[in-house]
GROMACS .gro file of C-alpha atoms in nm:
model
  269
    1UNK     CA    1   5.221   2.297 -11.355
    2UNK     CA    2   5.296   2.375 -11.036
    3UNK     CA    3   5.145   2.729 -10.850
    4UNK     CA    4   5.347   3.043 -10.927
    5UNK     CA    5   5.385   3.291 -10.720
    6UNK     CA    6   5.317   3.652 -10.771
    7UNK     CA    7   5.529   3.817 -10.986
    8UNK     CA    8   5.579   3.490 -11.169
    9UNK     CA    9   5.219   3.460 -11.236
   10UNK     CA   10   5.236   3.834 -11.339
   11UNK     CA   11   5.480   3.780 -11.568
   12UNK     CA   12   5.291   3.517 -11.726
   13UNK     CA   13   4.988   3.678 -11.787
   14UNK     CA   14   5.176   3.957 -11.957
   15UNK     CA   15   5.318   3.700 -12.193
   16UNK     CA   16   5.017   3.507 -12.265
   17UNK     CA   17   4.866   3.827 -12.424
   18UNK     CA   18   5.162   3.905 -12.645
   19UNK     CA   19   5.165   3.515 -12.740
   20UNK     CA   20   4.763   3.570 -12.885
   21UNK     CA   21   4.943   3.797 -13.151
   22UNK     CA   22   5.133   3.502 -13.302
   23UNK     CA   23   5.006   3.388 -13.666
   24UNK     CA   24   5.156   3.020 -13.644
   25UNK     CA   25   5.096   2.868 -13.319
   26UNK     CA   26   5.223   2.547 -13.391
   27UNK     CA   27   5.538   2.636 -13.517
   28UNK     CA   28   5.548   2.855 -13.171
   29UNK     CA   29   5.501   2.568 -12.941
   30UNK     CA   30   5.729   2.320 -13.089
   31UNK     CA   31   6.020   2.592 -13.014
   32UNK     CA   32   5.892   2.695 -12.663
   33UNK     CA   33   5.878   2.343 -12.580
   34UNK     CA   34   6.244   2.320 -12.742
   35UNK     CA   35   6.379   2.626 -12.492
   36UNK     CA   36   6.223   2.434 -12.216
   37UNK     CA   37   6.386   2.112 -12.266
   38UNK     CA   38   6.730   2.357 -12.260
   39UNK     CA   39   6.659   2.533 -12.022
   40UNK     CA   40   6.558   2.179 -11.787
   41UNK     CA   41   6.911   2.102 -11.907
   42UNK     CA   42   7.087   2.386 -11.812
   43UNK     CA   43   7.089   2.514 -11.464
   44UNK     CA   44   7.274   2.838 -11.494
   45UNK     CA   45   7.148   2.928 -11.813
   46UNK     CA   46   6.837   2.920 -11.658
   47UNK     CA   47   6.912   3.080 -11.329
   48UNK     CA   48   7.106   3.353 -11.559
   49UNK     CA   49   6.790   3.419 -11.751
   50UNK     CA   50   6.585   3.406 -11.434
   51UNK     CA   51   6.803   3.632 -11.261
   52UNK     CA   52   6.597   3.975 -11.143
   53UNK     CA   53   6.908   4.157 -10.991
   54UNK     CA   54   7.069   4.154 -11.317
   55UNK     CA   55   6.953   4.444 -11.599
   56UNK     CA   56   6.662   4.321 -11.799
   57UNK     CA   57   6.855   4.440 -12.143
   58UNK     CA   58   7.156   4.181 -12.034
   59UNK     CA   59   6.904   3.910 -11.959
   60UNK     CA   60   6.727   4.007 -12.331
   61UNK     CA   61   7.063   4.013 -12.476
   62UNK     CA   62   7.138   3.637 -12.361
   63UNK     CA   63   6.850   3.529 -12.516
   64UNK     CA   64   6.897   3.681 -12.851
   65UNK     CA   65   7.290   3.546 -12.841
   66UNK     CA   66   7.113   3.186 -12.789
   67UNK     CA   67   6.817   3.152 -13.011
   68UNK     CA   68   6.866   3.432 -13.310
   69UNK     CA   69   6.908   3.227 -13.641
   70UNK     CA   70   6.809   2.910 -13.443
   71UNK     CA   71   6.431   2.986 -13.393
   72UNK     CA   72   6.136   3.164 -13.528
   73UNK     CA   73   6.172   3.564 -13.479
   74UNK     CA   74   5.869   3.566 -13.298
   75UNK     CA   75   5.958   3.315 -13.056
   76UNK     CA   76   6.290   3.447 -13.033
   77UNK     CA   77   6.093   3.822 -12.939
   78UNK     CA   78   5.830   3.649 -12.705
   79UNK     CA   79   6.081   3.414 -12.514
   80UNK     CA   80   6.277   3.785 -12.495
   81UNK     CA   81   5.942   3.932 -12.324
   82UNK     CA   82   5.933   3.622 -12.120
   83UNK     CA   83   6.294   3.699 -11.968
   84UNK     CA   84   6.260   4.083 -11.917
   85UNK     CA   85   5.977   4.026 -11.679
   86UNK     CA   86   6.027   3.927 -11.301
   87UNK     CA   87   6.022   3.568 -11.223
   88UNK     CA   88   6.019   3.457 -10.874
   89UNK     CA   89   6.256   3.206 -10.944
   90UNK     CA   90   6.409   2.963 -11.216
   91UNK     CA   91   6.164   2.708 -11.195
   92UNK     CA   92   5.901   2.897 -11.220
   93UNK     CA   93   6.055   3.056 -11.539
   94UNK     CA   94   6.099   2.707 -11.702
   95UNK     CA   95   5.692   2.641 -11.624
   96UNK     CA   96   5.610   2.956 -11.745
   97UNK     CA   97   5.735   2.853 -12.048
   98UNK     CA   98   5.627   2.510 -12.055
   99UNK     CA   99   5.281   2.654 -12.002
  100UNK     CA  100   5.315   2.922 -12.298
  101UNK     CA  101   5.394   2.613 -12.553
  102UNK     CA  102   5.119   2.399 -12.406
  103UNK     CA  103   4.874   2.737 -12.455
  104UNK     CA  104   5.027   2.778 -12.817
  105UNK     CA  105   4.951   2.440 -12.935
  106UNK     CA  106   4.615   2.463 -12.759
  107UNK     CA  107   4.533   2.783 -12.908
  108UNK     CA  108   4.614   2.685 -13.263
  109UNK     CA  109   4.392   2.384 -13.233
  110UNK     CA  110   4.130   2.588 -13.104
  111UNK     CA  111   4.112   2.856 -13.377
  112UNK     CA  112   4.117   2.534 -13.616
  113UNK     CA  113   3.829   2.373 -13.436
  114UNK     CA  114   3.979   2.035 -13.312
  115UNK     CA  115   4.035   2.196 -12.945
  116UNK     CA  116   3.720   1.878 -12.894
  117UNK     CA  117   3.911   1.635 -13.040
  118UNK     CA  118   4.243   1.749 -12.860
  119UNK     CA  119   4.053   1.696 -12.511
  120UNK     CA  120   3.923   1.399 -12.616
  121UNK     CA  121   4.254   1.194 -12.729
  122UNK     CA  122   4.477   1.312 -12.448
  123UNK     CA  123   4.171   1.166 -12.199
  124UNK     CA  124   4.168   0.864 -12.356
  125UNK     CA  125   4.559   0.812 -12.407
  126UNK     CA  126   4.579   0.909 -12.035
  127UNK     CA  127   4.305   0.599 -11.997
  128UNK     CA  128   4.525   0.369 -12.189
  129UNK     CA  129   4.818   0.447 -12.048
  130UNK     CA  130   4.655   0.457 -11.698
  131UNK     CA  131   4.549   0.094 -11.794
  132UNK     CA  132   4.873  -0.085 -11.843
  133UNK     CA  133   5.119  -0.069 -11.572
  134UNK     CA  134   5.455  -0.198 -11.740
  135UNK     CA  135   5.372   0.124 -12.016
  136UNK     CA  136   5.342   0.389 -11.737
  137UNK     CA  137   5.644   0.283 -11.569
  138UNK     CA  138   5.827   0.280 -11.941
  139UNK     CA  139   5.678   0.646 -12.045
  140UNK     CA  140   5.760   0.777 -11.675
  141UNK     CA  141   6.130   0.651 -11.648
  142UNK     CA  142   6.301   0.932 -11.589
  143UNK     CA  143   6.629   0.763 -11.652
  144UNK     CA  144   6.539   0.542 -11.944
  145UNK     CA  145   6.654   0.712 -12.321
  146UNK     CA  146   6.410   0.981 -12.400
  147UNK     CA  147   6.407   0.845 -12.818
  148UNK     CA  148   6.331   0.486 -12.684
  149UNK     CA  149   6.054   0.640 -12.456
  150UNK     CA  150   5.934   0.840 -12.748
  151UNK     CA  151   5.944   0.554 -12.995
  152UNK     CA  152   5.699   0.381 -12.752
  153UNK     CA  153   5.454   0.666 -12.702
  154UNK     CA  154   5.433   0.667 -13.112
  155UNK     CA  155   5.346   0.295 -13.178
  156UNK     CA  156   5.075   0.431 -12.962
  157UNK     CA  157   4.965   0.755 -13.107
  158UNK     CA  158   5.131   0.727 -13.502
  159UNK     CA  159   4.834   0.822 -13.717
  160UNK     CA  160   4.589   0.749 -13.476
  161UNK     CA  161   4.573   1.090 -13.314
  162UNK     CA  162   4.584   1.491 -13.420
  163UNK     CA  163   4.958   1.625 -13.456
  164UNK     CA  164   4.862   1.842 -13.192
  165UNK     CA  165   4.769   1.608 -12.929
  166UNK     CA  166   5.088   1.385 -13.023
  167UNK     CA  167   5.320   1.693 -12.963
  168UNK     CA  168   5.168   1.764 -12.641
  169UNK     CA  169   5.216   1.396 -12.521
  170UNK     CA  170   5.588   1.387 -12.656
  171UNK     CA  171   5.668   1.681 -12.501
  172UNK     CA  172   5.541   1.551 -12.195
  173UNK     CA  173   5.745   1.226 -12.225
  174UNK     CA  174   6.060   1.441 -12.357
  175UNK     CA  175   6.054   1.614 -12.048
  176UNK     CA  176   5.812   1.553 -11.817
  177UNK     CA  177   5.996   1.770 -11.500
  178UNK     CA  178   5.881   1.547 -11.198
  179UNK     CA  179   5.561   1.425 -11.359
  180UNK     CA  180   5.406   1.065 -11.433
  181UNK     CA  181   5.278   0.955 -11.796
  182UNK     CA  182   4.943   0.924 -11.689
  183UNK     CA  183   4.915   1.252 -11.442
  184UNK     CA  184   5.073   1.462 -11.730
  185UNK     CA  185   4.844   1.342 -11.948
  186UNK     CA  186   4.535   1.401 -11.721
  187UNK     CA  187   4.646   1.767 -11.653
  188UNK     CA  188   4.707   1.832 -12.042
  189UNK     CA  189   4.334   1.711 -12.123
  190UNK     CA  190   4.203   1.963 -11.794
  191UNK     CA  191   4.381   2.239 -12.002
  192UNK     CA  192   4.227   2.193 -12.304
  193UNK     CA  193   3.863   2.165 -12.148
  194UNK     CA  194   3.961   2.509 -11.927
  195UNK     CA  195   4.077   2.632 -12.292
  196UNK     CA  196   3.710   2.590 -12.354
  197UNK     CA  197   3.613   2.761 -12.034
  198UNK     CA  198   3.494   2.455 -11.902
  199UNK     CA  199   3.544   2.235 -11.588
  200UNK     CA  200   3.620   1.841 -11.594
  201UNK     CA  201   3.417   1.598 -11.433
  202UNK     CA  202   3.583   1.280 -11.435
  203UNK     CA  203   3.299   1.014 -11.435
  204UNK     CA  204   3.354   0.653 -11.341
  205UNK     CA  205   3.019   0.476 -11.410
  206UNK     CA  206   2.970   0.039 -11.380
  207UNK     CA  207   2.892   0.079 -11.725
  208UNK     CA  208   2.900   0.295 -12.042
  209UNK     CA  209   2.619   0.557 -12.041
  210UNK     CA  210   2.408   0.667 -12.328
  211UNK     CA  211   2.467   1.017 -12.506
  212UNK     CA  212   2.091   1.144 -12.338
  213UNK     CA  213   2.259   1.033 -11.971
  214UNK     CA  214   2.590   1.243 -12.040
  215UNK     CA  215   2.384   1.502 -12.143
  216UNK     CA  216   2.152   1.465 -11.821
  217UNK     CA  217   2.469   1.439 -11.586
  218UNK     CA  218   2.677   1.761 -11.731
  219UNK     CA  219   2.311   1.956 -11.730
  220UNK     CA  220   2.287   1.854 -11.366
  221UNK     CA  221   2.660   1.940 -11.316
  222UNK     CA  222   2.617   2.281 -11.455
  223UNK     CA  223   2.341   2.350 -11.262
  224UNK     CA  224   2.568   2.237 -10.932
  225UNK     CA  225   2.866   2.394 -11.004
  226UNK     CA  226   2.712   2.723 -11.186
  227UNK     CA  227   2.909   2.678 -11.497
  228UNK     CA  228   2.979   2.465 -11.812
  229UNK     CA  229   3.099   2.113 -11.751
  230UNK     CA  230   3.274   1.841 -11.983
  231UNK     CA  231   3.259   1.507 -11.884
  232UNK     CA  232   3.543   1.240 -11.905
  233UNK     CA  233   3.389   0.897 -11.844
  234UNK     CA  234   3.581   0.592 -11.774
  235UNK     CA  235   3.437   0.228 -11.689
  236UNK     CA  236   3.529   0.054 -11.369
  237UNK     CA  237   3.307  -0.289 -11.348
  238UNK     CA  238   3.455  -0.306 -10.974
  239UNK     CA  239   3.180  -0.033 -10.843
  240UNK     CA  240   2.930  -0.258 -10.843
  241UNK     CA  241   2.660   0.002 -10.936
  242UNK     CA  242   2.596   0.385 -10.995
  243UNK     CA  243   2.842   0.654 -11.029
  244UNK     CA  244   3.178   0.779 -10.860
  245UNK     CA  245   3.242   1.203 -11.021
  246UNK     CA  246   3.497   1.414 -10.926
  247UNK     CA  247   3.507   1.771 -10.975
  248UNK     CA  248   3.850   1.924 -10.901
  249UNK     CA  249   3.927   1.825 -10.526
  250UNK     CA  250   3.517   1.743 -10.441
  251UNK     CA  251   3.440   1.368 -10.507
  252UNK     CA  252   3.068   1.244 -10.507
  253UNK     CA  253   3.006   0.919 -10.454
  254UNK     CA  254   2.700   0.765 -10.596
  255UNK     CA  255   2.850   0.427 -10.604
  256UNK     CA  256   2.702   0.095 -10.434
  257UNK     CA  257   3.112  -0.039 -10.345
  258UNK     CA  258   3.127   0.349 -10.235
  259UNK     CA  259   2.808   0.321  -9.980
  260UNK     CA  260   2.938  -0.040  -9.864
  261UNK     CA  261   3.301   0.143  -9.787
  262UNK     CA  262   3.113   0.432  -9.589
  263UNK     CA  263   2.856   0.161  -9.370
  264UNK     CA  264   3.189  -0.009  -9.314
  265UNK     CA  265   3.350   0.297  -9.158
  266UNK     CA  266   3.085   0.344  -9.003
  267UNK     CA  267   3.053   0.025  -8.842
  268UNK     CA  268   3.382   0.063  -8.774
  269UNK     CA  269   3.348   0.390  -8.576
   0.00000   0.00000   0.00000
């Protein structure tokens, strides 16, 4: 999701604490995620909702016109919440949205103690999709049929995967608003490990390591960064040696290709 600005990312806040109230959180993100895709469809129903020089009880109103009978009450009464508060602008409306469903699902999983395994399959469909070329292009088409795109995601995922993290990745897919399979997929697997109060280090490593070396390398992490850290390893045989970790925007480089590309610029220089 892209960075809100301030009254946007007031708004949200205010709405994420009403959404912790919900009882069924799955039942919650499936319809936020269905108001999103509407609302990505229609531009003035969005920019009417969004509107903050129109009355809040008019904007409130519109919402209970559109979704009473067709969804839950209580996503009906938090998408009402959503639409009362200030947004700087219909975009950021639609990903405030987009980001309640995401924290719904995420939630739900969490209080039923799979948020782990949620993490853990949307890094390593991110991997596999990251892997084939011809399947990113297919999954990030934005004008290829969303039900063909969707078919293809589940000969991936059917039965193989937690319903949780297989709504996440089809709603993705359904509508992923400017972003690519595999990007999508990374950012949904940083949200779950944040869920956990956690930050990613994405690992690539010559080889596979051992359960004691993970253990070593998120201890030493921790110790670095001053908080918890989960690891996502992935294997590139191309590094030669050693290890290439990146922690949000720092990168270190432990690799042997990675000290060969540095005497090179050097050399260079």
């Amino acid at each position: 999701m892209t960075l809100l600005h301030a009254a946007s990312r007031e708004a949200l806040a205010s709405a994420e604490l009403k959404l912790l109230d919900a009882t069924d959180f799955g039942t919650l993100g499936d319809e936020l995620f269905a108001v999103v895709g509407l609302l990505s469809r229609e531009p003035g129903l969005r920019r009417a909702l969004a509107d903050s020089s129109a009355e809040s009880r008019r904007r409130t109103e519109l919402t209970r016109q559109l979704f009473a009978g067709k969804l839950a009450e209580p996503t009906v009464e938090l998408v009402e919440s959503v639409v009362s508060s200030r947004w700087s602008n219909p975009r950021e409306l639609v990903d405030g949205i987009e980001s309640l469903a995401r924290t719904a699902l995420l939630v739900g999983a969490e209080r039923a103690g799979k948020l782990d395994t949620i993490e853990d399959e949307l890094f390593r469909l991110g991997r596999i999709v990251a892997a084939n070329g011809e399947l990113e292009r297919l999954l990030s088409d934005p004008a290829a049929p969303v039900d063909g795109k969707l078919d293809l995601l589940r000969s991936l995922t059917a039965r193989k995967v937690d319903p949780t993290t297989e709504k996440l990745a089809e709603a993705l897919v359904a509508n992923p608003r400017g972003r690519r399979a595999v990007e999508g997929l990374e950012e949904l697997a940083d949200l779950a490990a944040k869920r956990r109060e956690r930050s990613v280090a994405h690992v690539t490593s010559v080889a596979p390591l051992t359960e004691a070396q993970q253990e070593r390398l998120a201890a030493t992490l921790q110790r670095i960064y001053a908080r918890p850290i989960a690891l996502h390893v992935e294997i590139d045989e191309e590094l030669l040696g050693g290890l290439v970790i990146r922690v949000g925007d720092e990168v270190i480089d432990g690799s042997a290709a990675g000290r060969l590309d540095d005497l090179r610029r050097r050399l260079a220089g």
